Structure formats: C-alpha cells, structure tokens
Tab-separated table of C-alpha atoms and ligand atoms in Angstrom:
chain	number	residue	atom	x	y	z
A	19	UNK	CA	12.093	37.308	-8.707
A	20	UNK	CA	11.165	35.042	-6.060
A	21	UNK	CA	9.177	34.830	-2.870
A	22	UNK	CA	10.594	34.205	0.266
A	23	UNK	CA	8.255	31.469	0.469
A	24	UNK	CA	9.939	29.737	-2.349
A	25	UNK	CA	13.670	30.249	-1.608
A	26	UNK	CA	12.556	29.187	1.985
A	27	UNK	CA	11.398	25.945	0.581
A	28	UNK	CA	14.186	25.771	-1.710
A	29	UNK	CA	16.910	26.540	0.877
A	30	UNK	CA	15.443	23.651	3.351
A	31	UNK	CA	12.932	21.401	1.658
A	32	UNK	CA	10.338	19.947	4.054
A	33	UNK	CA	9.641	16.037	3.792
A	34	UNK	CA	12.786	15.342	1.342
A	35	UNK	CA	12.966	11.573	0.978
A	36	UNK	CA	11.392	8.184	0.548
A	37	UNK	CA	8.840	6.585	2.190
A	38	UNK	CA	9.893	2.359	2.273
A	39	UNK	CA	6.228	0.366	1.400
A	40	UNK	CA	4.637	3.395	0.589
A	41	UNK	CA	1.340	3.062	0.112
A	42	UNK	CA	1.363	5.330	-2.621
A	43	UNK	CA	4.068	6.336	-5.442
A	44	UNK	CA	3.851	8.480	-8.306
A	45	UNK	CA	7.198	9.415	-10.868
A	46	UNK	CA	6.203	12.379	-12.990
A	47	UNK	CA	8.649	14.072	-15.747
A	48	UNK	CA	8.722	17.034	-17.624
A	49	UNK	CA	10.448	15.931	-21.146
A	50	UNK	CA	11.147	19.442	-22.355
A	51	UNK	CA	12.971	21.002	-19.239
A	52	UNK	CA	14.339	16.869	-18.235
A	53	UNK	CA	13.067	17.849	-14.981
A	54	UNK	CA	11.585	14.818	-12.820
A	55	UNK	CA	9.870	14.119	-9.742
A	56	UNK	CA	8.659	11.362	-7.369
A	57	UNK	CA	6.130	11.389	-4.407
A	58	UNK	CA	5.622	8.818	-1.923
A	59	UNK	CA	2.422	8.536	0.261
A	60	UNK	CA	1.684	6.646	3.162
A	61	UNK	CA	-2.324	6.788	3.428
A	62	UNK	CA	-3.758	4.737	6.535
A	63	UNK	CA	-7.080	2.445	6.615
A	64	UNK	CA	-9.374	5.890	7.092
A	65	UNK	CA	-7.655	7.124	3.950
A	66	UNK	CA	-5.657	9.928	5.371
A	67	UNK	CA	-2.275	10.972	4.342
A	68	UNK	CA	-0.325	9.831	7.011
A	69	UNK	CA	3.047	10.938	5.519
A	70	UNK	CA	4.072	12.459	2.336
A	71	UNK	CA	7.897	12.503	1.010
A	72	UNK	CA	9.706	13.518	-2.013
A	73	UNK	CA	12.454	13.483	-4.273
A	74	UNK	CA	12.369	15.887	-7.200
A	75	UNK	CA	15.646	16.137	-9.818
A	76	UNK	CA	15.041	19.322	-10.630
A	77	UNK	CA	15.128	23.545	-10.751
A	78	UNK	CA	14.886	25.165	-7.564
A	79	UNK	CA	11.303	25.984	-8.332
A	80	UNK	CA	10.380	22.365	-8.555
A	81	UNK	CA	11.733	21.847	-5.592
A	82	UNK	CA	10.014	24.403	-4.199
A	83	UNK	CA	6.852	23.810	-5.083
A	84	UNK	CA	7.299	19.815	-4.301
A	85	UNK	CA	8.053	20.713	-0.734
A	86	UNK	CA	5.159	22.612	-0.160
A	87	UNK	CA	3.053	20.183	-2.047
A	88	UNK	CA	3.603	17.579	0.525
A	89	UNK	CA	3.369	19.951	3.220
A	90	UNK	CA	-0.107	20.432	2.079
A	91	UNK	CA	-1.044	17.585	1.401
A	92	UNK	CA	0.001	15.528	5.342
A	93	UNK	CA	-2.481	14.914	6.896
A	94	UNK	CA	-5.561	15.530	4.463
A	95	UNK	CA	-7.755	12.962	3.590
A	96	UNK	CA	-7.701	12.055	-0.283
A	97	UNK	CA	-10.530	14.377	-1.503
A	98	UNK	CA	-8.698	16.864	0.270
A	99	UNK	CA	-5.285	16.328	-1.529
A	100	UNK	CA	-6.900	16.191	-4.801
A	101	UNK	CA	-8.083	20.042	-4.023
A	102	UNK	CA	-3.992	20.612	-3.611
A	103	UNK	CA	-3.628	21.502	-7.659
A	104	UNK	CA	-1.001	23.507	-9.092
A	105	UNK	CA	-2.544	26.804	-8.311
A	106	UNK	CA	-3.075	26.040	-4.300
A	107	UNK	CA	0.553	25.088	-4.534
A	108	UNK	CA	1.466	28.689	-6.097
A	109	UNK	CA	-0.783	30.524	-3.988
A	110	UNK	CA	0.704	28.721	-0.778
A	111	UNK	CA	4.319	30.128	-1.885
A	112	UNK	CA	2.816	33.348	-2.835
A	113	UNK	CA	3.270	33.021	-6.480
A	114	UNK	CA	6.076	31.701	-8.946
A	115	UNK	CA	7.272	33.661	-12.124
A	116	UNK	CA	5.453	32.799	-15.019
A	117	UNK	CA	8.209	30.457	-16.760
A	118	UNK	CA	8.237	28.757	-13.484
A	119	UNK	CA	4.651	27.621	-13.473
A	120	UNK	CA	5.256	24.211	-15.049
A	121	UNK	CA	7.144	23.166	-12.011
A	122	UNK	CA	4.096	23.598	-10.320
A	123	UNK	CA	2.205	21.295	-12.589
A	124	UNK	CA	4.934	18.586	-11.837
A	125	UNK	CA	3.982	18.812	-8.199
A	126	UNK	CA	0.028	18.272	-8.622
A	127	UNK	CA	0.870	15.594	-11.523
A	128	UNK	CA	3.031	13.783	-9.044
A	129	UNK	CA	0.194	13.759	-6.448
A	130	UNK	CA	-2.082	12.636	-9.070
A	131	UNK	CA	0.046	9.685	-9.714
A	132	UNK	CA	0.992	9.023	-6.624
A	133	UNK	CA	-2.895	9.286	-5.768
A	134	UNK	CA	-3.573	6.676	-9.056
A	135	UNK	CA	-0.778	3.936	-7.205
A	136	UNK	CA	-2.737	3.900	-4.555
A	137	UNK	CA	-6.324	3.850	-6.211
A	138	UNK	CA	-4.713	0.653	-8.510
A	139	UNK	CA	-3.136	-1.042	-5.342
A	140	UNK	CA	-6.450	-0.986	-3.257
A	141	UNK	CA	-8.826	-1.259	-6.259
A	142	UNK	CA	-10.982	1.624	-5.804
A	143	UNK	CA	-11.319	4.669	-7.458
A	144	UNK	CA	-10.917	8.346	-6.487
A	145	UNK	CA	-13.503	10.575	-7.708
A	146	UNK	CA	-12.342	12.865	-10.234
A	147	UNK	CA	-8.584	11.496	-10.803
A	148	UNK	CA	-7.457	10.604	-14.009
A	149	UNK	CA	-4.489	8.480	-14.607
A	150	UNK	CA	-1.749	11.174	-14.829
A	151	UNK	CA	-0.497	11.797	-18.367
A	152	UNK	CA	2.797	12.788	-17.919
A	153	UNK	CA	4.149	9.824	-15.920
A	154	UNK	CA	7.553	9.452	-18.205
A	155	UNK	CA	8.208	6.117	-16.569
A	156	UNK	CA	5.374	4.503	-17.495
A	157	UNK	CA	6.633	0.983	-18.653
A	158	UNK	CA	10.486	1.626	-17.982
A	159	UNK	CA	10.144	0.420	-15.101
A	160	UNK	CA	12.863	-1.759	-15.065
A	161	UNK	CA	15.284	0.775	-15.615
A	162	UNK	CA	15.342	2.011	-12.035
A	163	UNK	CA	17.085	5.280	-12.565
A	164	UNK	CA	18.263	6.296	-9.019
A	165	UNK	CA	19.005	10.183	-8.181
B	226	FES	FE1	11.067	22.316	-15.395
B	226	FES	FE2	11.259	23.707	-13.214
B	226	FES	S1	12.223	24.114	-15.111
B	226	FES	S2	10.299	21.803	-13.497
C-alpha cells in the first residue's frame, strides 16, 4: 500500500525536531483526522533555508510526507520552497494512497505558515503566499500544547 519511499521516511524521519530562534514557524492542523504539525525554518540574510525541522503528531503518512518536505525544502531559497506543494512532496515519495493525500496538504500548509512567520517577522512579503488557512492555533497561543 505504500512506497518504500514512505515507510523509509516513516521508519527514520529526516530533520525530526526544533529549531531554538527559528526564524520561521508554522503549526498547521487537520481538525477532522486531529492530526497536527509544526515546521521550523532557519532562513539566513540571502533568504535561503538554512535548516528545516519538524515535529508532526500524526499518521505515519504525515510523518512521512513532513520528513521529506523539509528534506526538500534545505537549502532552497524561498521561491524555491514555495514550488515544494503537496504534489512535489507525493511525487518525491513516489505517491501516497488516495486517503492519505491530506497528509500531504499538512506538509505544504505547514511550509506555508512557516513561510508567512517569517514574511510577518521581517515585514516583507513572499510572492504568491497566502496566510495559511488551516493554522488551528491561530490565537491559542497561549495554550502551548507540547507533544
Ligand atoms: Fe490526517 Fe494523515 S490521517 S494527516
């Protein structure tokens, strides 16, 4: 049912983790499957993704597909990561069944909002980024769930 792309990245997860002062972070939930996940970036003056790291409480799939996302995204410039959407993510673990696809949505939202962090910490704005929609933890802040 799955590739051995995916149960590669599910049996050992590249890039699991946090990144302290990240320059970056974005929290990104799925309400009907509960499934959440956050991605840190550290992006240096030249805005290039210096390192990416992530923790996703989730199905195997999502953390699948967030370990490759951050694969792909280290080292790209920002205009480069935006290209990493939910279907490059897929492609790079040679497909996902189709029930699993919304875990690869989480990993391109996360990006997003990880990508929007930045964008509002720096003041600028990245062409063709939206604020994400799906960031569940948008003013609950203060409830610091830790997992
Ligand atoms: Fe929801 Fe995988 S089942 S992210």
């Amino acid at each position: 049912m799955y590739s051995e792309k995916v149960m590669d990245h599910f049996n050992n997860p590249r890039n699991v983790g946090e990144i302290e002062d990240a320059s970056g972070v974005g929290t990104v939930g799925n309400a009907k499957c509960g499934d959440i996940m956050r991605i840190y970036l550290d992006i240096d003056d030249n805005q290039i993704i210096r390192d990416c790291k992530f923790k996703t409480f989730g199905c195997g799939a999502a953390v699948a597909t967030s370990s490759m996302a951050t694969e792909l995204v280290k080292g790209k410039s920002i205009q480069e990561a935006m290209e990493v959407t939910n279907k490059a993510v897929m492609e790079a673990l040679d497909g996902l069944p189709p029930v699993k696809v919304h875990c690869s949505l989480l990993a391109e939202e996360a990006i997003h909002a990880a990508l929007w962090d930045y964008a509002e910490k720096h003041h600028i704005r990245i062409e063709g980024l939206t604020k994400p929609k799906s960031d569940i933890h948008e003013g609950e802040e203060e409830e610091k769930e830790e997992y």
